[in-house]
JSON list of C-alpha atoms in Angstrom, two decimals:
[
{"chain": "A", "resi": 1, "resn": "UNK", "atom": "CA", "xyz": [0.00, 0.00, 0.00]},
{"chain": "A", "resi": 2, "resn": "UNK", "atom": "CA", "xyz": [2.05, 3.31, -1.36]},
{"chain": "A", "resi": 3, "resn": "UNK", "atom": "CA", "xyz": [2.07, 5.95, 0.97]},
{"chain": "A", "resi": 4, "resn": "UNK", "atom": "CA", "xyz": [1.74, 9.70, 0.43]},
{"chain": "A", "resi": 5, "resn": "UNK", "atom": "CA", "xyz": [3.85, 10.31, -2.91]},
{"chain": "A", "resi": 6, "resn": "UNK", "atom": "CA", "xyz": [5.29, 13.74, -3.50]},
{"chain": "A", "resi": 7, "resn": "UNK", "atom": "CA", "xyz": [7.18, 14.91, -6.99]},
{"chain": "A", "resi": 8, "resn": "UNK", "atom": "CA", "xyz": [9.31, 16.07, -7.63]},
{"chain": "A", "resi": 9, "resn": "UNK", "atom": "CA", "xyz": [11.82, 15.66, -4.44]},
{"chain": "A", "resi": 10, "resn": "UNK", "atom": "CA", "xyz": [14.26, 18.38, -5.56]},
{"chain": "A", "resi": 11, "resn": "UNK", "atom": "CA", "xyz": [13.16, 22.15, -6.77]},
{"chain": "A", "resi": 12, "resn": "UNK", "atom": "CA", "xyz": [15.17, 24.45, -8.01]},
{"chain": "A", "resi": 13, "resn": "UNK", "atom": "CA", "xyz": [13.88, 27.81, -9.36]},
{"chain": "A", "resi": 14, "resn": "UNK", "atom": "CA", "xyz": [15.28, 31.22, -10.72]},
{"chain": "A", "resi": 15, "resn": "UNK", "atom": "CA", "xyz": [13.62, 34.28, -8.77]},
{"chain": "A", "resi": 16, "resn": "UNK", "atom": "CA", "xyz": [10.44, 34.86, -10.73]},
{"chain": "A", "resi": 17, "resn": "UNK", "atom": "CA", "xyz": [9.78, 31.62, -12.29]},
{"chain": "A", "resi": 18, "resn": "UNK", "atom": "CA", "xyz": [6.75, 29.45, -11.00]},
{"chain": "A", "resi": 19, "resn": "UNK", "atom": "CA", "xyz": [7.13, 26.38, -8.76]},
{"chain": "A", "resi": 20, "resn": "UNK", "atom": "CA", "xyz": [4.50, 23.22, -9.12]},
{"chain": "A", "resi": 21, "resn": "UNK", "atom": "CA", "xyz": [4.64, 21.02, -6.43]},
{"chain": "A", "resi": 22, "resn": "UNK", "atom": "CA", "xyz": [2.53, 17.73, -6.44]},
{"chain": "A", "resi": 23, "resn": "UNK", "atom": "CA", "xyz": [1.01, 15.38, -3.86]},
{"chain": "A", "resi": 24, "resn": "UNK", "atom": "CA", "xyz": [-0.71, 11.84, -4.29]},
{"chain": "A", "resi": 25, "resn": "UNK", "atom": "CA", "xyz": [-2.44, 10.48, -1.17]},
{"chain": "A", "resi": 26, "resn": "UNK", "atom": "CA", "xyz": [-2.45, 7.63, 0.37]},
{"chain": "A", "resi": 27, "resn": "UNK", "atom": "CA", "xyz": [-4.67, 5.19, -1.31]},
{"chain": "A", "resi": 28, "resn": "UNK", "atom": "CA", "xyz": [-8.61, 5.55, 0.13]},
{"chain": "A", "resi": 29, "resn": "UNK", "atom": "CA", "xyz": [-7.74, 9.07, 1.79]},
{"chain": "A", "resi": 30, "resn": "UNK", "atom": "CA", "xyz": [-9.60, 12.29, 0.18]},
{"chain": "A", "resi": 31, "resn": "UNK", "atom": "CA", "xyz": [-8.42, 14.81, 2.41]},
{"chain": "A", "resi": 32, "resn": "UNK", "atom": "CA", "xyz": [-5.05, 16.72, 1.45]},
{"chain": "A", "resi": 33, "resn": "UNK", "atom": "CA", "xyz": [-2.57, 18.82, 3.90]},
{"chain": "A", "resi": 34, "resn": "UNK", "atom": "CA", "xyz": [0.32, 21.02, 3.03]},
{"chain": "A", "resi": 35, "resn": "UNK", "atom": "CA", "xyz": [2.56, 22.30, 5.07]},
{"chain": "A", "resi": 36, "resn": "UNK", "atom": "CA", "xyz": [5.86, 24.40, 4.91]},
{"chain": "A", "resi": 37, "resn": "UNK", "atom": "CA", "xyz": [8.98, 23.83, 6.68]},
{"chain": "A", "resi": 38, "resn": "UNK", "atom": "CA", "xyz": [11.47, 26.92, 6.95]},
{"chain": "A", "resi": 39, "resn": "UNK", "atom": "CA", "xyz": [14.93, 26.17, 7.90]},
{"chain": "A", "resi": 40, "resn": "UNK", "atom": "CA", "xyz": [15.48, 25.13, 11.23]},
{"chain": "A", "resi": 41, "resn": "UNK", "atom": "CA", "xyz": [11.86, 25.30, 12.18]},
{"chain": "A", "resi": 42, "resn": "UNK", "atom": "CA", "xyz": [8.54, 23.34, 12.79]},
{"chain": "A", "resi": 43, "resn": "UNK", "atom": "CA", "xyz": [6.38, 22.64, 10.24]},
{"chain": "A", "resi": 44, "resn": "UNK", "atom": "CA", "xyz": [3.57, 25.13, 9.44]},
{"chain": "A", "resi": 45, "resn": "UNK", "atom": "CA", "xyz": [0.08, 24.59, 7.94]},
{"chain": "A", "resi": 46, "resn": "UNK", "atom": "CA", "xyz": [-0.83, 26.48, 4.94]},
{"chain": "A", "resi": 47, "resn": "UNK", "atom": "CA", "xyz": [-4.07, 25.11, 3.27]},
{"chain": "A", "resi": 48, "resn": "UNK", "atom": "CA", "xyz": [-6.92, 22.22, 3.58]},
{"chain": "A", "resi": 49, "resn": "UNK", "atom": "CA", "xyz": [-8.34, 20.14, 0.75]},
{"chain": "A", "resi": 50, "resn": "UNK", "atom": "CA", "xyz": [-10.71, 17.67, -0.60]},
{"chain": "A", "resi": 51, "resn": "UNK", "atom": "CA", "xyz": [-11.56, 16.58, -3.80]},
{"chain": "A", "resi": 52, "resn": "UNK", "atom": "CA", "xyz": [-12.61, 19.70, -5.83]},
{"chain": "A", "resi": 53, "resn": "UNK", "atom": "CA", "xyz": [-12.77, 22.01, -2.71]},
{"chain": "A", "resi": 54, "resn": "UNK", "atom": "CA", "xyz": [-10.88, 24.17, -0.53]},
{"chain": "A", "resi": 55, "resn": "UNK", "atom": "CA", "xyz": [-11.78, 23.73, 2.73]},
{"chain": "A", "resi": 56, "resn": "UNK", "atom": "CA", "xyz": [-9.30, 25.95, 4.74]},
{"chain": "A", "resi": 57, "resn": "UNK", "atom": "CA", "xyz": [-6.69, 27.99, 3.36]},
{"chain": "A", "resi": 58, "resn": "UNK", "atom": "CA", "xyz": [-5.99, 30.13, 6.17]},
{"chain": "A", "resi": 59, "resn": "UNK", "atom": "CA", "xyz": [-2.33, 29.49, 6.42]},
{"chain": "A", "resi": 60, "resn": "UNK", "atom": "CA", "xyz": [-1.80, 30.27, 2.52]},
{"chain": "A", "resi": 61, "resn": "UNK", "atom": "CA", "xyz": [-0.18, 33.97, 1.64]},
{"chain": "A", "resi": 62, "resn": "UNK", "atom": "CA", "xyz": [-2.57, 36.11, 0.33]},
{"chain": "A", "resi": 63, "resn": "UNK", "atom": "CA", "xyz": [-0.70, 36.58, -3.41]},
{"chain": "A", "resi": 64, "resn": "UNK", "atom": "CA", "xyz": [1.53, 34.07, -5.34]},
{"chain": "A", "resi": 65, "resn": "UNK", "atom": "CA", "xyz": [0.56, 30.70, -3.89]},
{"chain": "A", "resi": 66, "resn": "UNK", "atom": "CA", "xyz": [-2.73, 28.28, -4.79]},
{"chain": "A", "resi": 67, "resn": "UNK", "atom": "CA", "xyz": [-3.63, 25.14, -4.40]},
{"chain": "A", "resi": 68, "resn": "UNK", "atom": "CA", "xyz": [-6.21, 22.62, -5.76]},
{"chain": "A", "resi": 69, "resn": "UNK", "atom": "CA", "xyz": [-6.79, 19.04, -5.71]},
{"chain": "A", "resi": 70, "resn": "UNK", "atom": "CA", "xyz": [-8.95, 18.30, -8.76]},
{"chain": "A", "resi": 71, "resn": "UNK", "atom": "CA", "xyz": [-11.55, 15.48, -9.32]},
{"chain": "A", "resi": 72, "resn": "UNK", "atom": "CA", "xyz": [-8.70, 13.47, -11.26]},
{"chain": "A", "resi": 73, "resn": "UNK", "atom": "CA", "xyz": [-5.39, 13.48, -10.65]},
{"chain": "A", "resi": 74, "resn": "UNK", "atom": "CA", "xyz": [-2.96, 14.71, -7.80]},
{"chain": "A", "resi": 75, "resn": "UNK", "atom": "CA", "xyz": [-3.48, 17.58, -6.09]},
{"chain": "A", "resi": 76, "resn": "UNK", "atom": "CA", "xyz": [-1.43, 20.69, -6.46]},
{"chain": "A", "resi": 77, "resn": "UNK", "atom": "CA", "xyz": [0.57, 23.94, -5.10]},
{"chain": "A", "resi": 78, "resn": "UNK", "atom": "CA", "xyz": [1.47, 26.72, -7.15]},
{"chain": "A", "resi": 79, "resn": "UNK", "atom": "CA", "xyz": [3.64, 29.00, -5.92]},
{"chain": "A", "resi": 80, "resn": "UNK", "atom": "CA", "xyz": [4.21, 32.21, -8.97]},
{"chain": "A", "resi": 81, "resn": "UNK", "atom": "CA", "xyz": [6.86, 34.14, -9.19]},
{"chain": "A", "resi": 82, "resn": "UNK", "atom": "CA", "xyz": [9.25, 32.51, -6.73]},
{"chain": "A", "resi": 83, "resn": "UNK", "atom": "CA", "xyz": [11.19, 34.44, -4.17]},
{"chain": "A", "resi": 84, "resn": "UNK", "atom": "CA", "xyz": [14.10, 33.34, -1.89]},
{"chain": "A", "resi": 85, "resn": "UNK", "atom": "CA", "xyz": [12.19, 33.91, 1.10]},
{"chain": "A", "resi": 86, "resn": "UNK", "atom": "CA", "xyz": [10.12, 30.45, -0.42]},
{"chain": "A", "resi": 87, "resn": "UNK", "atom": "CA", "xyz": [13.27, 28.52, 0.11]},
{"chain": "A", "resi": 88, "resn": "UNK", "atom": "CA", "xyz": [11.75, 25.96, 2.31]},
{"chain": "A", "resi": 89, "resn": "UNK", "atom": "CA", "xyz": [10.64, 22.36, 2.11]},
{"chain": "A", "resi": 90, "resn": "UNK", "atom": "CA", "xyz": [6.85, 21.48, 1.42]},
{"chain": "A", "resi": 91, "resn": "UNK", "atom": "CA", "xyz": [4.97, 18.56, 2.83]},
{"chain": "A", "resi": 92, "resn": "UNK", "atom": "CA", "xyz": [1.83, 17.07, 1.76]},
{"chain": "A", "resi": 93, "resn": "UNK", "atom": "CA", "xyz": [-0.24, 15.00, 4.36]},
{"chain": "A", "resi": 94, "resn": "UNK", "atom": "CA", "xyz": [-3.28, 12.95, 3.34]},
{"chain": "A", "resi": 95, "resn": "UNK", "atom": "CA", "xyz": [-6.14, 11.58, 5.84]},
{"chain": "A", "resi": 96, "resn": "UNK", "atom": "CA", "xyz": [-9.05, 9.40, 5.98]},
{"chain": "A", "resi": 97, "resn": "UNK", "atom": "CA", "xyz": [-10.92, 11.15, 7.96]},
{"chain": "A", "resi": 98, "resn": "UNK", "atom": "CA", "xyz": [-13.24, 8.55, 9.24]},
{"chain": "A", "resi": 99, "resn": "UNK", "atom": "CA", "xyz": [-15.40, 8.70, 12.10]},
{"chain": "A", "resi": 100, "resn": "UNK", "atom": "CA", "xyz": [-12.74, 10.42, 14.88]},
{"chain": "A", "resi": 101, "resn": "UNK", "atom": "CA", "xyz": [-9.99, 9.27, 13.25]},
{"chain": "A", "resi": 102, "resn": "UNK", "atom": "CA", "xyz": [-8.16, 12.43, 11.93]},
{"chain": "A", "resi": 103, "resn": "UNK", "atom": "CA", "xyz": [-4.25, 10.82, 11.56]},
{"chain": "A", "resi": 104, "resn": "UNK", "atom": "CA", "xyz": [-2.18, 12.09, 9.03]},
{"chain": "A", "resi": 105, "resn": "UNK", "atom": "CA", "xyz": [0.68, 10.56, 7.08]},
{"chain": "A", "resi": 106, "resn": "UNK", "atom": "CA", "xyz": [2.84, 12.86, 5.60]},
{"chain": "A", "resi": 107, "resn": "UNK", "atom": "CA", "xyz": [4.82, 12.43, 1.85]},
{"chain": "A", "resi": 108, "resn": "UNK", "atom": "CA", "xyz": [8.63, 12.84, 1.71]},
{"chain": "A", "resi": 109, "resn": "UNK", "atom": "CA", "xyz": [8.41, 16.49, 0.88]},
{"chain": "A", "resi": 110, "resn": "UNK", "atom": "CA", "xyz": [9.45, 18.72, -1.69]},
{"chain": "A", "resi": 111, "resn": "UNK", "atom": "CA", "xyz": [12.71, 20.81, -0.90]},
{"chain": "A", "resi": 112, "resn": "UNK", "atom": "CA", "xyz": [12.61, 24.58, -2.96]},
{"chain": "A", "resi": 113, "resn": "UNK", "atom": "CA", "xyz": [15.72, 25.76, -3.55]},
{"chain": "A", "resi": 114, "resn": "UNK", "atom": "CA", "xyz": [15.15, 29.51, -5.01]},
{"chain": "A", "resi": 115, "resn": "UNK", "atom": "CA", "xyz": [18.21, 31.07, -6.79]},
{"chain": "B", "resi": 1, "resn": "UNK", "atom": "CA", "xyz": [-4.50, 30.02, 18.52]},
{"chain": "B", "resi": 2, "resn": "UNK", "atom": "CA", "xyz": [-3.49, 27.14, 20.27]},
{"chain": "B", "resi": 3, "resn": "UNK", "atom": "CA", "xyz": [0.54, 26.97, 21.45]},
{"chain": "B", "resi": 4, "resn": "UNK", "atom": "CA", "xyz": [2.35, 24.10, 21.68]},
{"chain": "B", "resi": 5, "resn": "UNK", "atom": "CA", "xyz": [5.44, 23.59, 23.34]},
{"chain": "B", "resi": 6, "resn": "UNK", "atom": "CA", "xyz": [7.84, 20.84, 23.09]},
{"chain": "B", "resi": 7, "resn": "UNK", "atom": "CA", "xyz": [10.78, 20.27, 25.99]},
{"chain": "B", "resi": 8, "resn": "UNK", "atom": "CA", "xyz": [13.81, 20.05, 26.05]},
{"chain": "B", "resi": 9, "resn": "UNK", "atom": "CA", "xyz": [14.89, 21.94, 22.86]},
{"chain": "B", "resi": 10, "resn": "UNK", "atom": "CA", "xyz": [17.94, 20.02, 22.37]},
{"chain": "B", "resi": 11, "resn": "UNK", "atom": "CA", "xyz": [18.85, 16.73, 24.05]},
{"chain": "B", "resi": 12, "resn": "UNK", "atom": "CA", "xyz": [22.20, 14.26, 23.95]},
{"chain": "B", "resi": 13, "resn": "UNK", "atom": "CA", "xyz": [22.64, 10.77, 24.79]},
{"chain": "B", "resi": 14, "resn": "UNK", "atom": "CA", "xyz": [24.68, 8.11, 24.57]},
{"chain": "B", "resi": 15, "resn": "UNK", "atom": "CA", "xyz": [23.46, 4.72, 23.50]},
{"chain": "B", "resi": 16, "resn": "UNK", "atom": "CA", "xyz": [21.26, 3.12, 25.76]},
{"chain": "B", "resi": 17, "resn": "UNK", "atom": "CA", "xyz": [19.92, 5.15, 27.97]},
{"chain": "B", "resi": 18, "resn": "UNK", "atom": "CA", "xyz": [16.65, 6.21, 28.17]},
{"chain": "B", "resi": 19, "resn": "UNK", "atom": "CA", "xyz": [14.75, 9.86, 27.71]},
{"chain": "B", "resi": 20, "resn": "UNK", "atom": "CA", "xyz": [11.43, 11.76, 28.05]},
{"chain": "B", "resi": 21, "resn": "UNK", "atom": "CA", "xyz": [10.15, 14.28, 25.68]},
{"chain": "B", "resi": 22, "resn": "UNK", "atom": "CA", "xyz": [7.18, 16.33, 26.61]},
{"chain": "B", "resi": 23, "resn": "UNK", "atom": "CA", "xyz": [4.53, 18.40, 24.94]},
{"chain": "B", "resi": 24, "resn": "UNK", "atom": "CA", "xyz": [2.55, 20.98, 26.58]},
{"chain": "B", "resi": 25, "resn": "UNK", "atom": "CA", "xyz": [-0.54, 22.22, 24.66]},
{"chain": "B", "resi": 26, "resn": "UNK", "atom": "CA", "xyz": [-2.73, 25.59, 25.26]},
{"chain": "B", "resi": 27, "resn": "UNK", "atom": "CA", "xyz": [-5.90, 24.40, 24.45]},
{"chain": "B", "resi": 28, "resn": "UNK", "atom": "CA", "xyz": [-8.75, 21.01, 24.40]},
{"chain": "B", "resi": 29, "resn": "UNK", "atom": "CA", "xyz": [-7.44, 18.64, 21.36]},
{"chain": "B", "resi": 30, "resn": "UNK", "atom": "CA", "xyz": [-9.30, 16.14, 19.09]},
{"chain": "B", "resi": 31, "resn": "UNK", "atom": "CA", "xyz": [-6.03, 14.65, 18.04]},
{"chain": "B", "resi": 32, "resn": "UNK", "atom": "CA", "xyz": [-2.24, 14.58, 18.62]},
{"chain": "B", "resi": 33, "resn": "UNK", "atom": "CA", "xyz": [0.49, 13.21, 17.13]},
{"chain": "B", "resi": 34, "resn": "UNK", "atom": "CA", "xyz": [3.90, 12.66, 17.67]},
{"chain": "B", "resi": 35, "resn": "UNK", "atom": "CA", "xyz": [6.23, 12.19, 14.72]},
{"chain": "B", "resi": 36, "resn": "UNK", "atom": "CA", "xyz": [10.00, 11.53, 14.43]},
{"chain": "B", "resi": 37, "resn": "UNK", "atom": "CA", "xyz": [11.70, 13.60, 11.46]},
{"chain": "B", "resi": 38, "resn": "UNK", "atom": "CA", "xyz": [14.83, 11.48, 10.37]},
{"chain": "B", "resi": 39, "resn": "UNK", "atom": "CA", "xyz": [18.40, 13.41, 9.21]},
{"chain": "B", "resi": 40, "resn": "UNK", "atom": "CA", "xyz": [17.17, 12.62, 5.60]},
{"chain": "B", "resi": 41, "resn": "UNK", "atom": "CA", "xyz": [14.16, 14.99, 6.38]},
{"chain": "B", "resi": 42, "resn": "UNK", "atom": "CA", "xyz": [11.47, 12.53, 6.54]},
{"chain": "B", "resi": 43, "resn": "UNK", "atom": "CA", "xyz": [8.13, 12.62, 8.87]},
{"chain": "B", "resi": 44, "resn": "UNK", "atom": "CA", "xyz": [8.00, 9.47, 10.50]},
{"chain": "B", "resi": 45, "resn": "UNK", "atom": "CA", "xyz": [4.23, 8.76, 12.16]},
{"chain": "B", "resi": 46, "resn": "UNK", "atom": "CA", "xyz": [5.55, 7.47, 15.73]},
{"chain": "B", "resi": 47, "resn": "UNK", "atom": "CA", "xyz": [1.79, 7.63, 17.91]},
{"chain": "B", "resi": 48, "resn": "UNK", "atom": "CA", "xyz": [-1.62, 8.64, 17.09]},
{"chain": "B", "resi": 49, "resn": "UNK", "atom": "CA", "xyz": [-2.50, 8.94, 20.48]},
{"chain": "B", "resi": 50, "resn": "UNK", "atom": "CA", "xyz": [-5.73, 11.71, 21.65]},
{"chain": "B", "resi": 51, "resn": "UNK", "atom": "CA", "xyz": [-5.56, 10.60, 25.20]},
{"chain": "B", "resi": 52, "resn": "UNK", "atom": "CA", "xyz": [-4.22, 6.86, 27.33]},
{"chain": "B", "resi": 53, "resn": "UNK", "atom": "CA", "xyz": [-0.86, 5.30, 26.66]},
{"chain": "B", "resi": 54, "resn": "UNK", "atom": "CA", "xyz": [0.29, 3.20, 23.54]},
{"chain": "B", "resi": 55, "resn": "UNK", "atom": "CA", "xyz": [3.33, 1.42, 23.45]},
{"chain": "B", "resi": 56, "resn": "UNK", "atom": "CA", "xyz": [5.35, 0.42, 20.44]},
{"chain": "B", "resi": 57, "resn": "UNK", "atom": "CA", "xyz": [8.49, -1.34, 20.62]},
{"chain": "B", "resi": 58, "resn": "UNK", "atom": "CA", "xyz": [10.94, 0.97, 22.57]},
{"chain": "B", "resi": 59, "resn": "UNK", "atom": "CA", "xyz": [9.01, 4.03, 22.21]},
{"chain": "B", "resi": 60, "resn": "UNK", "atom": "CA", "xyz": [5.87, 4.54, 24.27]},
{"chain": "B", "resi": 61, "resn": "UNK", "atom": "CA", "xyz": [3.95, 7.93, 24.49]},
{"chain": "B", "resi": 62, "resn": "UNK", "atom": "CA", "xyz": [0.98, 8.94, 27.46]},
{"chain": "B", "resi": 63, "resn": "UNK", "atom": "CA", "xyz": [-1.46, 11.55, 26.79]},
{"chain": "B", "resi": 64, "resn": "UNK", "atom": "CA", "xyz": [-3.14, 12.93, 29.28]},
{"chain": "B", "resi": 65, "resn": "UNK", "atom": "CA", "xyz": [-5.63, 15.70, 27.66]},
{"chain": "B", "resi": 66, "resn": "UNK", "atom": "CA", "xyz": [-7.51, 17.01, 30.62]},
{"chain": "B", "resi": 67, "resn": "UNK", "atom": "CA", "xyz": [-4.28, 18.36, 32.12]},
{"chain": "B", "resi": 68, "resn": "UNK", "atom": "CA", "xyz": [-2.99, 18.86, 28.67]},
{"chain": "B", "resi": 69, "resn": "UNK", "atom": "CA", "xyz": [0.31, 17.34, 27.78]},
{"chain": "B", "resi": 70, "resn": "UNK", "atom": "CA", "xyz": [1.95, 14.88, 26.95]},
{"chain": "B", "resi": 71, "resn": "UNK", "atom": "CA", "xyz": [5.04, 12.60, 27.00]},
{"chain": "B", "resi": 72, "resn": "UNK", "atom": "CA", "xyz": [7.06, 10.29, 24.16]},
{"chain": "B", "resi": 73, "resn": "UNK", "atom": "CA", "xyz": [9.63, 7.86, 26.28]},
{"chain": "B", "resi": 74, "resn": "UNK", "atom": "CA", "xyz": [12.54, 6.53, 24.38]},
{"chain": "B", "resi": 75, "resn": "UNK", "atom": "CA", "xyz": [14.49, 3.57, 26.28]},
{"chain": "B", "resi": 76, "resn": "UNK", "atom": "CA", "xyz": [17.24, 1.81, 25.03]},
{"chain": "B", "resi": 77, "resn": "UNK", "atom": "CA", "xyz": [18.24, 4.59, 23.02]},
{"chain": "B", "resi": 78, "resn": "UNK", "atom": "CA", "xyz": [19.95, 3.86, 19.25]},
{"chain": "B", "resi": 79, "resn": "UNK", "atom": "CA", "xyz": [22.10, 5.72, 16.88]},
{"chain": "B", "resi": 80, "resn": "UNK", "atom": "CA", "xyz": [19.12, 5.55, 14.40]},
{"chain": "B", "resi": 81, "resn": "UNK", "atom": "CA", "xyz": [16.66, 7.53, 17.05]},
{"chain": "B", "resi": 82, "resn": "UNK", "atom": "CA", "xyz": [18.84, 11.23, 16.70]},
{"chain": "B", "resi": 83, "resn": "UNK", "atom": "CA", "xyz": [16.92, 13.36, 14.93]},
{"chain": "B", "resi": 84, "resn": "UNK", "atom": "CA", "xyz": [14.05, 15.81, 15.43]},
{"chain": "B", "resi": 85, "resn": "UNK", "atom": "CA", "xyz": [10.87, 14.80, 17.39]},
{"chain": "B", "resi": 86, "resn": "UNK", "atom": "CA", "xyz": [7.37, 16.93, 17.08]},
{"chain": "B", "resi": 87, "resn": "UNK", "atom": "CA", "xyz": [4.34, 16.97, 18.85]},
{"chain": "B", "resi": 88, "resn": "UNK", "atom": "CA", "xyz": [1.30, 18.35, 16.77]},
{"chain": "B", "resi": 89, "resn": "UNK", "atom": "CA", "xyz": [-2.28, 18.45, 17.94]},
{"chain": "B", "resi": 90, "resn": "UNK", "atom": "CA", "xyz": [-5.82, 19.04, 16.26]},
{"chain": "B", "resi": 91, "resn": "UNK", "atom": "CA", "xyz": [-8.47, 21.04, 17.78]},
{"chain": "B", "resi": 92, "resn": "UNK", "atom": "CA", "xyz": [-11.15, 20.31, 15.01]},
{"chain": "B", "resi": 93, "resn": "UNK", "atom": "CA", "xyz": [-12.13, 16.75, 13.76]},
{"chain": "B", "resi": 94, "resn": "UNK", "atom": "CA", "xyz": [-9.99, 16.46, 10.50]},
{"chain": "B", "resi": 95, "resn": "UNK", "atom": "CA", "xyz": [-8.70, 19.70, 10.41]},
{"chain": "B", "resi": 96, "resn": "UNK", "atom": "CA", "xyz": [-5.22, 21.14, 10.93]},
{"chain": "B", "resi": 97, "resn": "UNK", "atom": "CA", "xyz": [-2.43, 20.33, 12.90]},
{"chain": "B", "resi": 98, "resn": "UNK", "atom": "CA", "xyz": [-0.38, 22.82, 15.02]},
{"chain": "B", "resi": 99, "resn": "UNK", "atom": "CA", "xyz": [3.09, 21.59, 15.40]},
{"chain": "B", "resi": 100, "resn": "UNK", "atom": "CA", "xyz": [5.42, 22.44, 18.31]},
{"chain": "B", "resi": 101, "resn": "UNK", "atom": "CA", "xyz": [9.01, 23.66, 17.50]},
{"chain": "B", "resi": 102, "resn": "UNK", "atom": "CA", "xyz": [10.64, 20.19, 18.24]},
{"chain": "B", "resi": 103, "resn": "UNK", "atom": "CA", "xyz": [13.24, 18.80, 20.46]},
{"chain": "B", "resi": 104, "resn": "UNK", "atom": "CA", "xyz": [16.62, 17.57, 18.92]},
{"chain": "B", "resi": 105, "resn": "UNK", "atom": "CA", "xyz": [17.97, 14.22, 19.73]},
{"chain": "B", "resi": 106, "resn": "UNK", "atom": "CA", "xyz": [21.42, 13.24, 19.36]},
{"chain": "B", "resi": 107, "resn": "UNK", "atom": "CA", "xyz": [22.37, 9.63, 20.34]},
{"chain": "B", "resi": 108, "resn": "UNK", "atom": "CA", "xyz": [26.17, 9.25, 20.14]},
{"chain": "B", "resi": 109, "resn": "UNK", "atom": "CA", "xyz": [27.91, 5.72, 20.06]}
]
């Protein structure tokens, strides 16, 4: 049974290009985490999905970042017009959600290197 | 919003002994979570564990949410446990998780 997937591992971006990031869940989860990890910090949320919808993005910066998480396919962040301060590594968690069962598994990440 | 804090920031042993991490937490959880983050960078699910004690192997964790904390034991400790360890609780039911800043394990031979 795969866990969380994450692609690619390794980012590195010019200041001002655009940075995909992608996330498959686990297999039988339909709720999607990401979270950003700064240098030599914790991790920190940034938005909330499930299939087609959007269900907290409170943690997200107001310009240059977006995420989805379509009816097909993996879900997605978009972060436009990269800056160094997005250096950081990005994790994707998926759940299940079922019942009061909230635990999260988290993918290997996705380190952005901006230059 | 809720706080979490993890203690000690930084901790170093030498193989085999045995250590406590705790997590304090502001605020009534639905969920917490401890995870070990490896030197390669990778979350590693250690507990699921809202509230009681779980054991697993050589790591064991309590949580005890009306007085809100709780506490990941390590015994025996290896080479392969050094790295970082979080706490991170949920308040909602499948929301977000709140990490704590981590504590820093370094086992030396």
């Amino acid at each position: 049974n795969a866990g969380v997937m994450q692609n690619p591992r390794h980012l590195v971006r010019r200041r001002g290009q655009e940075a995909r990031l992608r996330c498959s869940p686990m297999k039988g989860h339909s709720h999607v985490y990401w979270y950003r990890q700064l240098p030599e910090e914790g991790l920190k949320f940034m938005v909330y999905l499930q299939k087609e919808n959007i269900i907290d993005e409170s943690g997200m910066p107001k310009e240059r970042f977006s995420a989805e998480f379509p009816k097909e396919g993996p879900s997605i962040l978009r972060i436009q017009q990269v800056v160094r301060g997005d250096s950081a590594a990005y994790f994707c968690a998926s759940s299940a959600n079922r019942g009061s069962i909230s635990e999260q598994y988290f993918g290997p990440g996705t380190r952005l290197t901006v230059t | 919003g809720i706080q979490v804090e993890q203690s000690p920031p930084d901790l170093i042993l030498q193989e085999g002994a045995n250590s406590t991490l705790r997590c304090n937490f502001s605020d009534s959880v639905n969920n917490l979570q401890w995870f070990h983050q490896n030197p390669w960078g990778q979350l590693i699910n250690l507990f699921y564990i809202p509230s009681g004690t779980k054991q697993n192997g050589r790591l064991s964790a309590t949580t005890v949410a009306t007085e809100r904390y709780s506490l990941l034991y390590i015994s025996s400790s290896q080479t392969t446990d050094s790295g970082v360890y979080f706490c991170a609780v949920e308040q909602g039911s499948g929301s977000r998780l709140t990490f704590g800043e981590g504590t820093q394990l370094t086992v030396n031979p």
